[in-house]
Amino acid sequence: MKRNRRISAVAVLALAALATGTGAGFAATTTPSGTPMATHAFDTAPATATATAPTPSFHGTLPAPTGPYAAGEDVIHLTDASRPDPWVPSSGPRQLTVTMVYPAVPGAGTPAPYMTLGEAAGILQRRKLPASSGVTPQNLSGVTTHAFDGARPQRGKYPLVVLSPAHEDPRMTLTALATDLASHGYVVALVGHTNEDSGETLANGRTSPCAVCDDPTLDFDSLASGRALDVSFVIDRLTHGNTAWRLAHLIDRHEIGMAGHSIGGAAAAATMIADPRVRAGVNMDGSFHPAPVPGQIDRPFLMLGAAAVHPADGHDTTWEQAWSALGGYKKWLTVAGADHFSFSDLDLLLEEAGFPTPSLSPERGLVITREYVTAFFDRTLKGIHSPLLDGPSPDNPEVLFQY
């Protein structure tokens, strides 16, 4: 069983645990191939297991951005008329929902919801969660994001960073990273890969269910290459001709990066191979599908993962293959105590609902993710040196430099 398939499948189960109350915490499991990984054990706990009960009424709050700017937000809808949807061809051309997060003037705009009610309902419905669970579409949609709809933008041009989430995870699970990048002077495009997660609300107001989440034959190489097509199309629409976003003038089209979580990290590599406009990439705790070969990526690349899964002598051979093949500036960092969801919003939401979390606190996981991803893009897209990338830091003892 491929690691991306198993570990990304748990992502929706993690949110399901917000409501089920059957969580047994976190456990280290082993795949049939012997690859260790950190995962939630919510789906395997017996009904009689002792568990931390969810709060009667869930309310989540993401960490505030740490940069000098506020985070503005727009949601745009794009249609790629050149290709049918790869998973549901009968639905017509590929449709994408993209959240744009940008440097904004503080005090402008109105608080942005975390997701639409349809997207929130999609998560709950996929796990068949009852209304008595304490998590509702309303309070899941209402997680505090510190992003503001329609906020007045800062003047200037900024690098573009595209973010791609884990398989089965909707795009908003990388919101904490997106808002922080925006606050430090980046335009961020959070891409929802339609029919690959619990639901993306499209232009017609319909929220698409996942078409491939339960497919045991799903080819993750094809999934990553399909996402690369999505991302290149989004970049086209944001940077050329009659752009699809009202604030596209904020984008410096010559400075583009991409980061992804899990299969989204594999998609970052696949996109860089296919699209030379993407000058720097980040893989957050995902196997490569497939691993690049020498000569394919000679631009900067950061590999940031959980220490239990991605040490230099670990079992994910795709990281070893990728490291040998990468030809540009590169870093391989691991985070002690992290699990797969430490690099997204999910662990923090679980904690706020009263469930156990990994030994690395969710807050620290997000601090580390934000700081190192921002430092990497500062160096590679802005030419700003950050000592964080020079070696171990006493302020971040959890971060291990493998190479």
Coordinates of C-alpha atoms in Angstrom, one line a residue:
M1 CA 0.0 0.0 0.0
K2 CA 1.5 3.3 -1.0
R3 CA 2.2 5.7 1.9
N4 CA 0.4 8.6 0.3
R5 CA -2.8 6.6 -0.2
R6 CA -2.9 5.4 3.5
I7 CA -1.8 8.6 5.2
S8 CA -3.9 11.0 3.1
A9 CA -6.9 8.8 3.6
V10 CA -6.6 9.5 7.3
A11 CA -6.8 13.2 6.8
V12 CA -10.5 13.3 6.5
L13 CA -10.8 10.8 9.4
A14 CA -8.9 13.3 11.5
L15 CA -11.6 15.8 11.0
A16 CA -14.2 13.1 11.5
A17 CA -12.7 12.6 14.9
L18 CA -13.8 16.1 15.8
A19 CA -17.3 14.7 16.0
T20 CA -17.2 11.0 16.7
G21 CA -15.6 11.0 20.1
T22 CA -14.1 7.5 19.5
G23 CA -10.5 8.7 19.1
A24 CA -7.8 6.8 20.9
G25 CA -5.1 9.4 20.2
F26 CA -2.1 9.0 18.0
A27 CA -0.3 5.8 17.2
A28 CA 2.7 4.6 15.1
T29 CA 1.6 2.1 12.6
T30 CA 3.4 0.1 10.0
T31 CA 2.5 -0.5 6.3
P32 CA 2.8 -3.9 4.8
S33 CA 6.0 -2.8 3.2
G34 CA 7.5 -2.0 6.6
T35 CA 7.4 1.8 6.2
P36 CA 6.7 3.4 9.6
M37 CA 4.4 6.4 9.7
A38 CA 2.6 8.5 12.3
T39 CA -1.1 8.4 12.0
H40 CA -4.3 9.1 13.9
A41 CA -5.9 5.9 15.3
F42 CA -9.4 7.3 15.4
D43 CA -10.6 4.8 12.8
T44 CA -9.3 1.8 14.7
A45 CA -10.3 2.5 18.3
P46 CA -12.9 0.2 19.8
A47 CA -16.2 1.8 20.8
T48 CA -15.4 1.2 24.4
A49 CA -12.0 2.9 24.3
T50 CA -11.4 5.8 26.7
A51 CA -11.2 9.0 24.8
T52 CA -11.3 12.7 25.2
A53 CA -14.8 13.9 24.4
P54 CA -15.2 16.6 21.9
T55 CA -16.3 20.0 23.2
P56 CA -20.1 20.5 23.2
S57 CA -19.8 23.3 20.7
F58 CA -16.6 23.3 18.6
H59 CA -15.0 26.6 17.7
G60 CA -11.7 26.7 15.9
T61 CA -9.2 29.5 15.6
L62 CA -6.1 29.4 13.4
P63 CA -3.0 31.3 14.5
A64 CA -2.8 35.0 13.5
P65 CA -0.3 35.9 10.7
T66 CA 3.1 37.0 11.9
G67 CA 4.1 39.5 9.2
P68 CA 3.6 43.2 8.8
Y69 CA 0.7 42.9 6.5
A70 CA -2.9 41.8 6.9
A71 CA -4.2 38.9 4.8
G72 CA -6.8 39.7 2.2
E73 CA -8.8 36.9 0.6
D74 CA -10.8 36.4 -2.7
V75 CA -12.2 33.1 -4.0
I76 CA -12.2 32.7 -7.8
H77 CA -13.6 30.0 -10.1
L78 CA -11.8 28.8 -13.2
T79 CA -12.7 26.6 -16.1
D80 CA -10.1 24.9 -18.3
A81 CA -11.9 24.5 -21.5
S82 CA -9.0 22.6 -23.0
R83 CA -9.5 19.4 -21.1
P84 CA -12.3 17.4 -19.5
D85 CA -12.4 16.7 -15.8
P86 CA -10.0 13.7 -15.4
W87 CA -12.1 12.0 -12.8
V88 CA -15.6 12.8 -13.9
P89 CA -15.4 13.4 -17.7
S90 CA -19.2 13.6 -18.0
S91 CA -19.1 16.8 -15.9
G92 CA -17.5 18.7 -18.7
P93 CA -14.4 20.9 -18.7
R94 CA -12.1 20.9 -15.6
Q95 CA -13.4 23.4 -13.0
L96 CA -11.3 24.7 -10.2
T97 CA -11.9 26.8 -7.1
V98 CA -9.0 28.8 -5.9
T99 CA -8.6 30.9 -2.8
M100 CA -6.3 33.9 -3.4
V101 CA -4.7 35.3 -0.2
Y102 CA -2.7 38.5 -0.6
P103 CA -0.9 41.3 1.4
A104 CA -3.6 43.7 2.6
V105 CA -4.0 46.9 4.5
P106 CA -4.8 46.2 8.2
G107 CA -8.4 46.9 9.2
A108 CA -9.9 46.5 5.8
G109 CA -12.4 43.9 4.6
T110 CA -14.7 41.5 6.5
P111 CA -13.7 38.3 8.2
A112 CA -13.5 35.4 5.7
P113 CA -15.1 32.1 6.5
Y114 CA -12.9 29.0 6.7
M115 CA -15.0 27.3 4.0
T116 CA -18.5 27.3 2.6
L117 CA -21.3 25.5 4.3
G118 CA -21.4 23.0 1.4
E119 CA -17.7 22.3 1.9
A120 CA -18.1 21.9 5.6
A121 CA -21.1 19.6 5.1
G122 CA -19.1 17.6 2.7
I123 CA -16.6 16.7 5.3
L124 CA -19.2 15.8 7.9
Q125 CA -21.4 13.9 5.4
R126 CA -18.5 11.9 4.1
R127 CA -17.9 10.5 7.6
K128 CA -21.7 10.2 8.3
L129 CA -21.4 12.4 11.4
P130 CA -24.6 13.2 13.4
A131 CA -25.8 16.7 14.2
S132 CA -25.3 15.8 17.9
S133 CA -21.6 15.5 17.4
G134 CA -20.8 19.1 18.4
V135 CA -19.3 19.9 15.0
T136 CA -21.7 21.4 12.5
P137 CA -21.3 22.9 9.0
Q138 CA -21.8 26.3 10.6
N139 CA -19.1 26.1 13.2
L140 CA -16.6 24.3 11.0
S141 CA -17.2 26.9 8.3
G142 CA -16.8 29.6 10.9
V143 CA -13.3 28.7 12.1
T144 CA -11.4 32.0 12.6
T145 CA -8.9 32.4 9.8
H146 CA -7.5 36.0 10.3
A147 CA -8.1 36.5 6.5
F148 CA -10.4 39.3 5.3
D149 CA -12.7 39.2 2.3
G150 CA -12.3 42.1 -0.1
A151 CA -9.6 43.8 2.0
R152 CA -7.7 46.6 0.3
P153 CA -4.4 45.4 -1.0
Q154 CA -1.0 46.7 -0.3
R155 CA 0.7 48.5 -3.1
G156 CA 3.5 46.8 -5.1
K157 CA 4.2 43.4 -6.7
Y158 CA 4.8 40.2 -4.8
P159 CA 6.0 36.7 -5.6
L160 CA 3.2 34.1 -6.2
V161 CA 3.2 30.9 -4.2
V162 CA 0.8 28.1 -5.2
L163 CA -0.3 25.7 -2.4
S164 CA -1.7 22.2 -3.1
P165 CA -3.2 20.1 -0.2
A166 CA -3.1 16.5 0.7
H167 CA -5.3 13.9 -1.2
E168 CA -8.8 14.0 0.3
D169 CA -8.1 17.3 2.1
P170 CA -9.8 20.5 0.8
R171 CA -7.6 23.4 0.0
M172 CA -8.5 25.4 3.1
T173 CA -6.5 22.9 5.3
L174 CA -3.4 25.0 4.3
T175 CA -5.0 28.3 5.3
A176 CA -2.7 29.0 8.3
L177 CA 0.3 28.8 6.0
A178 CA -1.4 30.9 3.3
T179 CA -2.3 33.8 5.6
D180 CA 1.2 33.9 7.1
L181 CA 2.9 33.9 3.7
A182 CA 0.6 36.8 2.6
S183 CA 1.4 38.7 5.7
H184 CA 5.1 38.5 4.7
G185 CA 4.6 39.8 1.2
Y186 CA 3.4 36.9 -1.0
V187 CA 0.4 36.4 -3.1
V188 CA -0.9 32.8 -2.4
A189 CA -3.1 30.7 -4.6
L190 CA -4.7 27.8 -2.6
V191 CA -5.9 25.4 -5.3
G192 CA -8.8 23.1 -4.8
H193 CA -8.4 20.0 -6.9
T194 CA -12.0 19.1 -7.8
N195 CA -13.3 15.6 -7.2
E196 CA -10.1 14.7 -5.2
D197 CA -11.3 15.8 -1.8
S198 CA -14.3 16.0 0.5
G199 CA -15.7 18.9 -1.5
E200 CA -15.0 22.1 -3.4
T201 CA -17.8 24.6 -4.0
L202 CA -17.8 25.4 -7.7
A203 CA -19.0 28.5 -9.6
N204 CA -22.6 27.2 -9.8
G205 CA -22.8 26.8 -6.1
R206 CA -22.6 23.0 -6.2
T207 CA -20.1 21.3 -3.9
S208 CA -18.5 18.4 -5.7
P209 CA -18.0 15.2 -3.8
C210 CA -14.9 13.1 -3.9
A211 CA -14.8 10.9 -7.0
V212 CA -11.6 9.0 -6.3
C213 CA -11.2 8.9 -2.5
D214 CA -12.3 5.3 -2.2
D215 CA -10.6 4.0 -5.4
P216 CA -8.1 1.3 -4.3
T217 CA -6.5 1.4 -7.8
L218 CA -5.9 5.1 -7.9
D219 CA -2.5 5.8 -9.6
F220 CA -0.7 8.5 -7.5
D221 CA 1.7 9.3 -10.3
S222 CA -1.3 10.2 -12.4
L223 CA -2.8 12.2 -9.5
A224 CA 0.4 14.3 -9.1
S225 CA 0.7 14.9 -12.9
G226 CA -2.9 15.9 -13.1
R227 CA -2.4 18.4 -10.3
A228 CA 0.6 19.8 -12.3
L229 CA -1.8 20.5 -15.1
D230 CA -4.2 22.2 -12.7
V231 CA -1.4 24.4 -11.3
S232 CA 0.0 25.4 -14.7
F233 CA -3.5 26.4 -15.8
V234 CA -4.0 28.5 -12.7
I235 CA -0.7 30.2 -13.2
D236 CA -1.7 30.9 -16.9
R237 CA -5.0 32.5 -15.8
L238 CA -3.3 34.6 -13.1
T239 CA -0.4 35.9 -15.2
H240 CA -1.4 36.2 -18.8
G241 CA -3.9 38.0 -21.0
N242 CA -7.3 38.7 -19.5
T243 CA -6.5 37.5 -16.0
A244 CA -9.1 35.7 -13.9
W245 CA -8.5 37.7 -10.7
R246 CA -9.2 41.4 -10.1
L247 CA -5.9 41.8 -8.2
A248 CA -3.6 40.0 -10.6
H249 CA -1.5 43.1 -11.0
L250 CA -0.1 42.3 -7.5
I251 CA 1.7 39.2 -8.9
D252 CA 5.3 39.3 -9.9
R253 CA 5.0 36.8 -12.7
H254 CA 8.8 36.2 -12.8
E255 CA 8.9 35.0 -9.1
I256 CA 6.7 31.9 -8.7
G257 CA 7.0 29.1 -6.1
M258 CA 4.9 26.1 -5.1
A259 CA 4.5 24.2 -1.9
G260 CA 2.3 21.1 -1.2
H261 CA 1.4 18.8 1.6
S262 CA 1.5 15.0 1.1
I263 CA 0.5 14.3 -2.5
G264 CA 0.5 18.1 -2.9
G265 CA 4.2 17.9 -2.3
A266 CA 4.6 15.4 -5.0
A267 CA 2.6 17.7 -7.2
A268 CA 5.0 20.5 -6.5
A269 CA 7.8 18.4 -7.9
A270 CA 5.7 17.3 -10.8
T271 CA 4.8 20.9 -11.6
M272 CA 8.4 22.0 -11.5
I273 CA 9.4 19.3 -13.9
A274 CA 6.6 20.3 -16.3
D275 CA 6.6 24.1 -15.9
P276 CA 9.8 26.0 -15.7
R277 CA 8.0 29.1 -14.5
V278 CA 7.9 27.6 -11.0
R279 CA 11.3 28.6 -9.6
A280 CA 11.2 26.9 -6.2
G281 CA 9.3 24.1 -4.6
V282 CA 8.5 22.6 -1.2
N283 CA 7.3 19.0 -0.4
M284 CA 5.8 18.9 3.1
D285 CA 5.8 15.2 4.3
G286 CA 4.8 13.6 1.1
S287 CA 6.3 10.7 -0.9
F288 CA 7.3 11.6 -4.4
H289 CA 5.1 10.3 -7.2
P290 CA 7.4 9.5 -9.0
A291 CA 10.7 10.6 -7.6
P292 CA 12.5 13.0 -10.0
V293 CA 15.5 11.8 -11.9
P294 CA 18.7 13.8 -12.4
G295 CA 18.3 16.8 -14.7
Q296 CA 14.6 17.3 -14.2
I297 CA 14.7 19.8 -11.3
D298 CA 17.7 22.1 -11.1
R299 CA 15.9 24.8 -9.2
P300 CA 15.7 25.2 -5.4
F301 CA 13.7 22.6 -3.5
L302 CA 12.9 22.1 0.2
M303 CA 11.9 18.7 1.7
L304 CA 10.3 19.2 5.1
G305 CA 8.9 16.2 6.9
A306 CA 8.2 14.3 10.1
A307 CA 11.4 12.9 11.6
A308 CA 9.8 9.5 12.3
V309 CA 9.1 9.0 8.6
H310 CA 11.7 10.9 6.7
P311 CA 15.1 10.6 8.3
A312 CA 18.0 10.3 5.9
D313 CA 18.2 6.6 6.5
G314 CA 14.4 6.1 6.5
H315 CA 12.1 3.8 4.6
D316 CA 10.7 6.4 2.1
T317 CA 13.1 5.7 -0.7
T318 CA 11.5 8.3 -2.9
W319 CA 13.1 11.0 -0.7
E320 CA 16.5 9.5 -1.0
Q321 CA 16.0 9.3 -4.8
A322 CA 14.7 12.8 -5.0
W323 CA 17.6 14.2 -2.9
S324 CA 20.2 12.6 -5.2
A325 CA 18.4 13.9 -8.3
L326 CA 17.8 17.5 -7.2
G327 CA 20.4 19.8 -8.9
G328 CA 19.7 23.2 -7.4
Y329 CA 19.8 24.7 -3.9
K330 CA 18.2 22.1 -1.6
K331 CA 17.5 21.3 2.0
W332 CA 16.2 18.1 3.7
L333 CA 14.7 19.0 7.1
T334 CA 12.8 16.8 9.5
V335 CA 10.7 17.8 12.6
A336 CA 11.0 15.7 15.8
G337 CA 7.6 14.7 17.3
A338 CA 5.6 15.8 14.2
D339 CA 3.0 13.7 12.6
H340 CA 1.6 13.9 9.0
F341 CA -0.9 16.7 10.0
S342 CA 1.6 18.9 11.8
F343 CA 2.2 20.7 8.5
S344 CA -1.5 21.6 8.0
D345 CA -4.4 23.0 10.0
L346 CA -5.7 19.6 11.0
D347 CA -3.8 18.9 14.2
L348 CA -4.7 22.3 15.6
L349 CA -8.4 21.8 14.9
L350 CA -8.3 18.4 16.6
E351 CA -6.7 20.0 19.7
E352 CA -9.2 22.7 19.8
A353 CA -12.0 20.1 19.8
G354 CA -10.4 18.4 22.8
F355 CA -8.7 15.5 21.2
P356 CA -5.1 14.1 21.8
T357 CA -2.4 15.5 19.6
P358 CA 1.2 14.3 18.8
S359 CA 4.1 15.0 21.0
L360 CA 4.9 18.1 19.0
S361 CA 2.1 20.5 19.8
P362 CA 0.0 21.6 16.9
E363 CA 0.9 25.2 17.6
R364 CA 4.6 24.4 17.3
G365 CA 4.0 22.4 14.1
L366 CA 2.4 25.4 12.4
V367 CA 5.1 27.8 13.8
I368 CA 7.9 25.6 12.3
T369 CA 6.1 25.1 9.0
R370 CA 5.4 28.8 8.5
E371 CA 8.9 29.9 9.5
Y372 CA 10.9 27.5 7.4
V373 CA 8.6 27.6 4.3
T374 CA 8.7 31.4 4.4
A375 CA 12.5 31.5 5.0
F376 CA 12.9 29.2 2.0
F377 CA 10.8 31.3 -0.3
D378 CA 12.4 34.5 1.0
R379 CA 15.8 33.1 0.0
T380 CA 14.7 31.7 -3.4
L381 CA 12.1 34.1 -4.6
K382 CA 13.2 37.4 -2.9
G383 CA 16.9 36.9 -2.4
I384 CA 16.7 37.5 1.3
H385 CA 19.1 35.4 3.4
S386 CA 17.6 33.7 6.5
P387 CA 19.9 32.1 9.1
L388 CA 17.1 29.5 9.8
L389 CA 18.3 27.6 6.7
D390 CA 22.0 27.7 7.6
G391 CA 21.8 24.9 10.2
P392 CA 20.2 23.9 13.5
S393 CA 18.7 26.7 15.6
P394 CA 18.4 26.8 19.4
D395 CA 15.0 28.4 18.9
N396 CA 13.8 25.4 16.9
P397 CA 15.4 22.4 18.5
E398 CA 12.8 20.1 16.9
V399 CA 14.1 20.9 13.4
L400 CA 16.8 18.4 12.3
F401 CA 19.0 19.1 9.3
Q402 CA 19.4 15.8 7.5
Y403 CA 21.7 17.3 4.9

